Amino acid sequence: MKRIYSILKHHFLKILISLLLSFILLSLLEFPLSNIIIVLILISIISIALLISLDYFRVQQIVKIRETIRDIRHNKLVSPGQINLGTDLESTEREIKKMFNKMDNDISNLKKLEKVRTQFLGNVSHELRTPIFAIQGYLETLVSGAINDPDVNMKFLKKAYTHTNNLNNLLNDLIDISMIESGEMKMNYGYYEIVPFLEKIIHEFSDIGREKGIEIRLRASDNKIKYYCDKDKLRQVMVNLISNSIKYTEKGLVEVLLSDEEKFGIITVSDSGIGIPEKDIDRIFERFYRVDKDRSRAVGGTGLGLAIVKHIVTAHGSKVMVESKLGKGSTFSFKLKKQILT
């Protein structure tokens, strides 16, 4: 009865208007009053019956939708194919399936992010622990009396100093990559003469290269060419790529090559070093991924350099391409927009 009362309450005005129009029409047709009253009663009964039927049908649909949403919330449905609301609710069914797929994707992404976060924290803890424990060990030895031993004191101090540099490099790289991945890295683009810019960077590595018997050279067909880039961020990319080439080349050549396409310039850094195994090439841009962990630590790598390179080059609308053969060397290249003179 409550449901019927609710229906009449919500649809009273519509029923009243319908009865009034029927009364006027029947009066115009000169129906007897008694017949008009009977017809109006029949119309009222039929209207109320139809409204109750429609309301019941609507309630059933709502119940079905509510039960489906409840099953999704309680993980009773594992795929959108299990959602079935019938032909009368096809459009609603499609929307719920879209919602289900989005929720499923969001949950999967959250799980992946949590896994990445856990791995990242584990890697950071490990990478920080290595130089800190080394510094602590050297200092404890010195404090225990080795500071007075001229044969080891300077040696241990230099090693501790090296590890503090490694720790500083790691922290700087962590700050850089967190800013990049959080979208806080600000880019300042412009057209810059690329040859003098690269010559200056290469000059900074000349002493290190000379000590290892490595020739570092630049080849460019046009000394006045300008590339569109963020100069500071491009410097970070080149320093990472050149320093990696020097680290993993015993002796031989590290070459920076500038070549041209119609609208782009290509920067290539190649070396005659130890190379990268084919199975590792797709993973070298991952954070903290090292092909040879012991060797990387020995030469002072943080495991973040190439990840930073990838993000910066991507921010320039480009992609780092890698070619490498074991024992033959590696080549890293990427494109930048160049200034086109008319």
Short mmCIF file of C-alpha atoms in Angstrom, two decimals:
data_model
loop_
_atom_site.label_atom_id
_atom_site.label_comp_id
_atom_site.label_asym_id
_atom_site.label_seq_id
_atom_site.Cartn_x
_atom_site.Cartn_y
_atom_site.Cartn_z
CA MET A 1 0.00 0.00 0.00
CA LYS A 2 2.84 2.37 0.78
CA ARG A 3 4.22 1.83 -2.73
CA ILE A 4 0.79 2.59 -4.31
CA TYR A 5 0.47 5.71 -2.15
CA SER A 6 3.94 6.81 -3.24
CA ILE A 7 3.07 6.28 -6.92
CA LEU A 8 -0.19 8.25 -6.59
CA LYS A 9 1.64 11.02 -4.75
CA HIS A 10 4.24 11.38 -7.48
CA HIS A 11 1.84 11.02 -10.42
CA PHE A 12 -1.33 12.60 -8.97
CA LEU A 13 -1.11 15.71 -11.13
CA LYS A 14 -0.64 13.68 -14.32
CA ILE A 15 -3.64 11.46 -13.53
CA LEU A 16 -5.77 14.49 -12.64
CA ILE A 17 -4.90 16.26 -15.93
CA SER A 18 -5.65 13.05 -17.85
CA LEU A 19 -9.05 12.71 -16.19
CA LEU A 20 -9.87 16.39 -16.75
CA LEU A 21 -9.05 16.18 -20.47
CA SER A 22 -11.09 12.97 -20.77
CA PHE A 23 -14.05 14.63 -19.02
CA ILE A 24 -13.92 17.64 -21.38
CA LEU A 25 -13.66 15.40 -24.46
CA LEU A 26 -16.54 13.16 -23.38
CA SER A 27 -18.68 16.21 -22.50
CA LEU A 28 -18.10 17.68 -25.95
CA LEU A 29 -19.20 14.37 -27.43
CA GLU A 30 -22.42 14.68 -25.32
CA PHE A 31 -21.92 11.43 -23.39
CA PRO A 32 -24.37 10.95 -20.47
CA LEU A 33 -22.89 11.96 -17.11
CA SER A 34 -23.24 8.42 -15.71
CA ASN A 35 -21.24 7.02 -18.64
CA ILE A 36 -18.62 9.73 -18.27
CA ILE A 37 -18.15 8.82 -14.59
CA ILE A 38 -17.76 5.11 -15.46
CA VAL A 39 -15.19 5.90 -18.19
CA LEU A 40 -13.23 8.18 -15.84
CA ILE A 41 -13.17 5.46 -13.16
CA LEU A 42 -11.93 2.93 -15.73
CA ILE A 43 -9.24 5.38 -16.95
CA SER A 44 -8.13 5.96 -13.34
CA ILE A 45 -7.89 2.23 -12.63
CA ILE A 46 -6.01 1.50 -15.87
CA SER A 47 -3.63 4.45 -15.31
CA ILE A 48 -2.84 3.36 -11.76
CA ALA A 49 -2.33 -0.27 -12.88
CA LEU A 50 0.03 0.80 -15.66
CA LEU A 51 1.97 3.07 -13.32
CA ILE A 52 2.31 0.25 -10.75
CA SER A 53 3.52 -2.15 -13.48
CA LEU A 54 6.02 0.34 -14.85
CA ASP A 55 7.22 1.18 -11.35
CA TYR A 56 7.68 -2.50 -10.52
CA PHE A 57 9.65 -2.99 -13.75
CA ARG A 58 11.80 0.06 -12.94
CA VAL A 59 12.43 -1.16 -9.39
CA GLN A 60 13.53 -4.55 -10.72
CA GLN A 61 15.97 -2.83 -13.07
CA ILE A 62 17.39 -0.72 -10.22
CA VAL A 63 17.73 -3.82 -8.02
CA LYS A 64 19.59 -5.61 -10.82
CA ILE A 65 21.97 -2.65 -11.29
CA ARG A 66 22.51 -2.35 -7.53
CA GLU A 67 23.25 -6.08 -7.18
CA THR A 68 25.72 -5.94 -10.08
CA ILE A 69 27.57 -2.98 -8.55
CA ARG A 70 27.60 -4.76 -5.17
CA ASP A 71 29.08 -7.89 -6.79
CA ILE A 72 31.77 -5.77 -8.45
CA ARG A 73 32.57 -4.08 -5.14
CA HIS A 74 32.88 -7.46 -3.36
CA ASN A 75 35.04 -8.91 -6.20
CA LYS A 76 32.42 -11.53 -7.11
CA LEU A 77 32.77 -10.58 -10.77
CA VAL A 78 36.21 -11.10 -12.28
CA SER A 79 35.57 -10.07 -15.89
CA PRO A 80 33.23 -7.68 -17.75
CA GLY A 81 31.74 -10.69 -19.58
CA GLN A 82 30.02 -11.72 -16.34
CA ILE A 83 28.00 -8.49 -16.28
CA ASN A 84 24.55 -9.09 -17.77
CA LEU A 85 21.67 -6.65 -17.21
CA GLY A 86 19.49 -7.82 -20.10
CA THR A 87 18.39 -6.18 -23.34
CA ASP A 88 16.39 -3.46 -21.54
CA LEU A 89 19.55 -2.07 -19.93
CA GLU A 90 22.08 -2.49 -22.74
CA SER A 91 23.41 1.08 -22.57
CA THR A 92 23.72 0.92 -18.76
CA GLU A 93 25.45 -2.47 -19.08
CA ARG A 94 27.99 -1.00 -21.51
CA GLU A 95 28.75 1.87 -19.13
CA ILE A 96 29.16 -0.48 -16.16
CA LYS A 97 31.50 -2.68 -18.22
CA LYS A 98 33.58 0.39 -19.11
CA MET A 99 33.68 1.33 -15.42
CA PHE A 100 34.71 -2.25 -14.54
CA ASN A 101 37.54 -2.20 -17.09
CA LYS A 102 38.77 1.17 -15.86
CA MET A 103 38.69 0.04 -12.23
CA ASP A 104 40.52 -3.16 -13.16
CA ASN A 105 43.19 -1.20 -15.05
CA ASP A 106 43.54 1.31 -12.20
CA ILE A 107 44.00 -1.50 -9.66
CA SER A 108 46.57 -3.21 -11.90
CA ASN A 109 48.46 0.06 -12.33
CA LEU A 110 48.39 0.70 -8.57
CA LYS A 111 49.81 -2.78 -7.94
CA LYS A 112 52.55 -2.18 -10.51
CA LEU A 113 53.35 1.22 -8.99
CA GLU A 114 53.51 -0.32 -5.52
CA LYS A 115 55.86 -3.01 -6.81
CA VAL A 116 58.05 -0.39 -8.53
CA ARG A 117 58.03 1.76 -5.39
CA THR A 118 59.07 -1.19 -3.22
CA GLN A 119 61.84 -2.15 -5.66
CA PHE A 120 62.99 1.47 -5.89
CA LEU A 121 63.17 1.86 -2.10
CA GLY A 122 65.04 -1.43 -1.85
CA ASN A 123 67.51 -0.36 -4.54
CA VAL A 124 68.01 3.08 -2.98
CA SER A 125 68.62 1.54 0.44
CA HIS A 126 71.16 -0.88 -1.03
CA GLU A 127 72.93 1.77 -3.09
CA LEU A 128 73.16 4.14 -0.11
CA ARG A 129 74.31 1.39 2.21
CA THR A 130 77.31 0.45 0.03
CA PRO A 131 79.23 3.78 0.17
CA ILE A 132 78.13 4.52 3.76
CA PHE A 133 79.40 1.16 5.04
CA ALA A 134 82.65 1.61 3.08
CA ILE A 135 83.22 5.10 4.52
CA GLN A 136 82.36 3.85 7.99
CA GLY A 137 84.81 0.95 7.66
CA TYR A 138 87.71 3.14 6.55
CA LEU A 139 87.05 5.73 9.26
CA GLU A 140 86.73 3.08 11.99
CA THR A 141 90.08 1.62 10.91
CA LEU A 142 91.71 5.05 11.00
CA VAL A 143 90.19 5.90 14.40
CA SER A 144 91.39 2.56 15.77
CA GLY A 145 94.99 3.57 15.15
CA ALA A 146 95.65 3.40 11.43
CA ILE A 147 95.64 7.21 11.29
CA ASN A 148 99.19 7.07 12.67
CA ASP A 149 100.33 4.53 10.07
CA PRO A 150 101.81 6.46 7.12
CA ASP A 151 101.52 3.37 4.91
CA VAL A 152 97.69 3.28 5.02
CA ASN A 153 96.31 6.55 6.44
CA MET A 154 96.31 8.58 3.19
CA LYS A 155 95.22 5.52 1.21
CA PHE A 156 92.18 4.99 3.45
CA LEU A 157 91.33 8.69 3.50
CA LYS A 158 91.43 8.81 -0.31
CA LYS A 159 89.17 5.75 -0.54
CA ALA A 160 86.73 7.27 1.96
CA TYR A 161 86.78 10.49 -0.06
CA THR A 162 86.05 8.56 -3.27
CA HIS A 163 83.04 6.91 -1.64
CA THR A 164 81.74 10.29 -0.41
CA ASN A 165 81.90 11.49 -4.02
CA ASN A 166 80.00 8.37 -5.11
CA LEU A 167 77.41 9.03 -2.42
CA ASN A 168 77.07 12.66 -3.51
CA ASN A 169 76.65 11.60 -7.15
CA LEU A 170 73.98 9.09 -6.15
CA LEU A 171 72.03 11.67 -4.14
CA ASN A 172 72.23 14.21 -7.00
CA ASP A 173 70.98 11.60 -9.46
CA LEU A 174 68.15 10.62 -7.11
CA ILE A 175 67.08 14.28 -6.88
CA ASP A 176 67.25 14.66 -10.66
CA ILE A 177 65.24 11.56 -11.45
CA SER A 178 62.60 12.31 -8.81
CA MET A 179 62.12 15.80 -10.30
CA ILE A 180 61.95 14.38 -13.80
CA GLU A 181 59.44 11.63 -12.98
CA SER A 182 57.26 13.93 -10.86
CA GLY A 183 57.03 16.45 -13.72
CA GLU A 184 58.85 19.16 -11.75
CA MET A 185 61.76 19.36 -14.18
CA LYS A 186 61.60 22.74 -15.91
CA MET A 187 62.82 22.87 -19.49
CA ASN A 188 64.25 26.01 -21.09
CA TYR A 189 64.43 25.44 -24.84
CA GLY A 190 66.27 27.47 -27.41
CA TYR A 191 68.49 27.22 -30.49
CA TYR A 192 72.19 26.84 -29.62
CA GLU A 193 75.36 26.32 -31.62
CA ILE A 194 76.03 22.69 -30.87
CA VAL A 195 79.68 22.30 -31.93
CA PRO A 196 81.29 24.77 -29.44
CA PHE A 197 78.96 23.38 -26.77
CA LEU A 198 80.14 19.79 -27.36
CA GLU A 199 83.79 20.82 -27.75
CA LYS A 200 83.72 22.29 -24.26
CA ILE A 201 82.28 19.09 -22.76
CA ILE A 202 84.79 16.90 -24.59
CA HIS A 203 87.65 19.12 -23.36
CA GLU A 204 86.54 18.48 -19.76
CA PHE A 205 87.09 14.74 -20.30
CA SER A 206 90.43 15.07 -22.14
CA ASP A 207 92.63 14.43 -19.09
CA ILE A 208 90.63 11.36 -18.03
CA GLY A 209 90.76 10.02 -21.58
CA ARG A 210 94.50 10.65 -21.85
CA GLU A 211 95.16 8.75 -18.62
CA LYS A 212 93.33 5.70 -20.01
CA GLY A 213 94.83 5.97 -23.48
CA ILE A 214 91.46 6.89 -25.01
CA GLU A 215 91.10 9.38 -27.85
CA ILE A 216 87.96 11.52 -27.49
CA ARG A 217 87.02 13.37 -30.65
CA LEU A 218 84.17 15.29 -32.25
CA ARG A 219 83.18 15.05 -35.90
CA ALA A 220 80.75 17.56 -37.42
CA SER A 221 80.07 18.65 -40.99
CA ASP A 222 78.80 22.12 -40.03
CA ASN A 223 80.42 24.09 -37.19
CA LYS A 224 77.63 26.71 -37.16
CA ILE A 225 74.64 24.38 -36.93
CA LYS A 226 72.15 25.14 -34.15
CA TYR A 227 70.04 22.56 -32.34
CA TYR A 228 66.80 23.16 -30.43
CA CYS A 229 67.31 21.98 -26.87
CA ASP A 230 67.55 22.75 -23.18
CA LYS A 231 71.28 23.45 -22.97
CA ASP A 232 71.74 22.45 -19.32
CA LYS A 233 69.76 19.23 -19.68
CA LEU A 234 71.54 18.32 -22.92
CA ARG A 235 74.85 18.82 -21.12
CA GLN A 236 73.66 16.30 -18.50
CA VAL A 237 72.85 13.81 -21.27
CA MET A 238 76.22 14.23 -22.99
CA VAL A 239 78.22 14.04 -19.74
CA ASN A 240 76.46 10.79 -18.85
CA LEU A 241 76.96 9.23 -22.28
CA ILE A 242 80.61 10.29 -22.68
CA SER A 243 81.57 9.34 -19.12
CA ASN A 244 79.93 5.92 -19.58
CA SER A 245 81.86 5.39 -22.81
CA ILE A 246 85.13 6.25 -21.06
CA LYS A 247 84.33 4.03 -18.05
CA TYR A 248 83.66 0.97 -20.17
CA THR A 249 86.48 1.46 -22.69
CA GLU A 250 89.92 0.25 -21.67
CA LYS A 251 91.67 2.04 -24.49
CA GLY A 252 90.79 3.12 -27.99
CA LEU A 253 88.27 5.69 -29.18
CA VAL A 254 85.24 7.61 -27.94
CA GLU A 255 83.64 9.63 -30.72
CA VAL A 256 80.85 12.20 -30.78
CA LEU A 257 79.38 12.49 -34.27
CA LEU A 258 76.96 15.11 -35.58
CA SER A 259 75.00 14.18 -38.69
CA ASP A 260 72.04 15.83 -40.43
CA GLU A 261 68.61 14.94 -41.70
CA GLU A 262 66.21 17.35 -43.39
CA LYS A 263 64.68 18.77 -40.21
CA PHE A 264 66.73 17.09 -37.51
CA GLY A 265 70.28 16.72 -36.34
CA ILE A 266 71.55 13.43 -34.93
CA ILE A 267 73.97 13.25 -32.01
CA THR A 268 75.83 9.95 -31.78
CA VAL A 269 78.21 8.84 -29.03
CA SER A 270 80.17 5.70 -29.90
CA ASP A 271 83.05 3.87 -28.27
CA SER A 272 85.32 0.88 -28.81
CA GLY A 273 84.64 -0.50 -25.34
CA ILE A 274 83.45 -3.80 -23.90
CA GLY A 275 79.95 -3.55 -25.37
CA ILE A 276 76.57 -4.61 -23.95
CA PRO A 277 75.07 -8.12 -24.17
CA GLU A 278 72.05 -8.18 -26.48
CA LYS A 279 69.77 -9.50 -23.70
CA ASP A 280 70.54 -6.44 -21.57
CA ILE A 281 70.09 -3.67 -24.17
CA ASP A 282 66.34 -3.28 -23.55
CA ARG A 283 66.90 -2.90 -19.80
CA ILE A 284 69.87 -0.54 -19.53
CA PHE A 285 67.57 2.50 -19.16
CA GLU A 286 65.88 1.06 -16.06
CA ARG A 287 66.72 2.66 -12.74
CA PHE A 288 69.59 0.89 -10.97
CA TYR A 289 69.92 -1.73 -13.70
CA ARG A 290 73.53 -2.71 -14.25
CA VAL A 291 74.91 -5.11 -16.83
CA ASP A 292 77.95 -5.82 -14.64
CA LYS A 293 77.20 -4.75 -11.08
CA ASP A 294 80.69 -5.24 -9.68
CA ARG A 295 82.33 -3.37 -12.54
CA SER A 296 79.76 -0.53 -12.37
CA ARG A 297 80.47 0.06 -8.70
CA ALA A 298 84.21 -0.16 -9.29
CA VAL A 299 84.06 2.67 -11.84
CA GLY A 300 81.67 4.74 -9.72
CA GLY A 301 78.32 4.33 -11.49
CA THR A 302 75.09 5.15 -9.65
CA GLY A 303 72.82 3.07 -11.88
CA LEU A 304 70.66 6.11 -12.66
CA GLY A 305 72.62 7.87 -15.40
CA LEU A 306 70.97 6.22 -18.41
CA ALA A 307 67.51 6.48 -16.83
CA ILE A 308 68.08 10.24 -16.58
CA VAL A 309 69.38 10.33 -20.18
CA LYS A 310 66.24 8.57 -21.42
CA HIS A 311 63.86 10.94 -19.59
CA ILE A 312 65.65 14.09 -20.76
CA VAL A 313 65.83 12.95 -24.39
CA THR A 314 62.14 11.96 -24.23
CA ALA A 315 61.33 15.46 -22.92
CA HIS A 316 62.97 16.78 -26.12
CA GLY A 317 60.51 14.71 -28.17
CA SER A 318 63.14 12.16 -29.14
CA LYS A 319 64.28 8.64 -28.30
CA VAL A 320 67.67 7.15 -27.48
CA MET A 321 68.69 4.42 -29.92
CA VAL A 322 71.29 1.84 -28.90
CA GLU A 323 73.49 -0.49 -30.91
CA SER A 324 76.12 -2.64 -29.26
CA LYS A 325 78.28 -5.73 -29.75
CA LEU A 326 80.29 -7.46 -27.06
CA GLY A 327 83.97 -6.68 -27.41
CA LYS A 328 83.31 -4.18 -30.21
CA GLY A 329 81.74 -1.21 -28.44
CA SER A 330 78.44 0.65 -28.14
CA THR A 331 76.65 3.45 -29.96
CA PHE A 332 74.01 5.75 -28.47
CA SER A 333 72.19 8.22 -30.70
CA PHE A 334 69.19 10.57 -30.62
CA LYS A 335 67.64 13.30 -32.76
CA LEU A 336 67.08 16.98 -32.03
CA LYS A 337 65.34 19.64 -34.10
CA LYS A 338 67.81 21.84 -35.94
CA GLN A 339 67.57 25.42 -37.11
CA ILE A 340 66.67 25.49 -40.80
CA LEU A 341 68.12 28.53 -42.58
CA THR A 342 66.13 29.86 -45.54
#
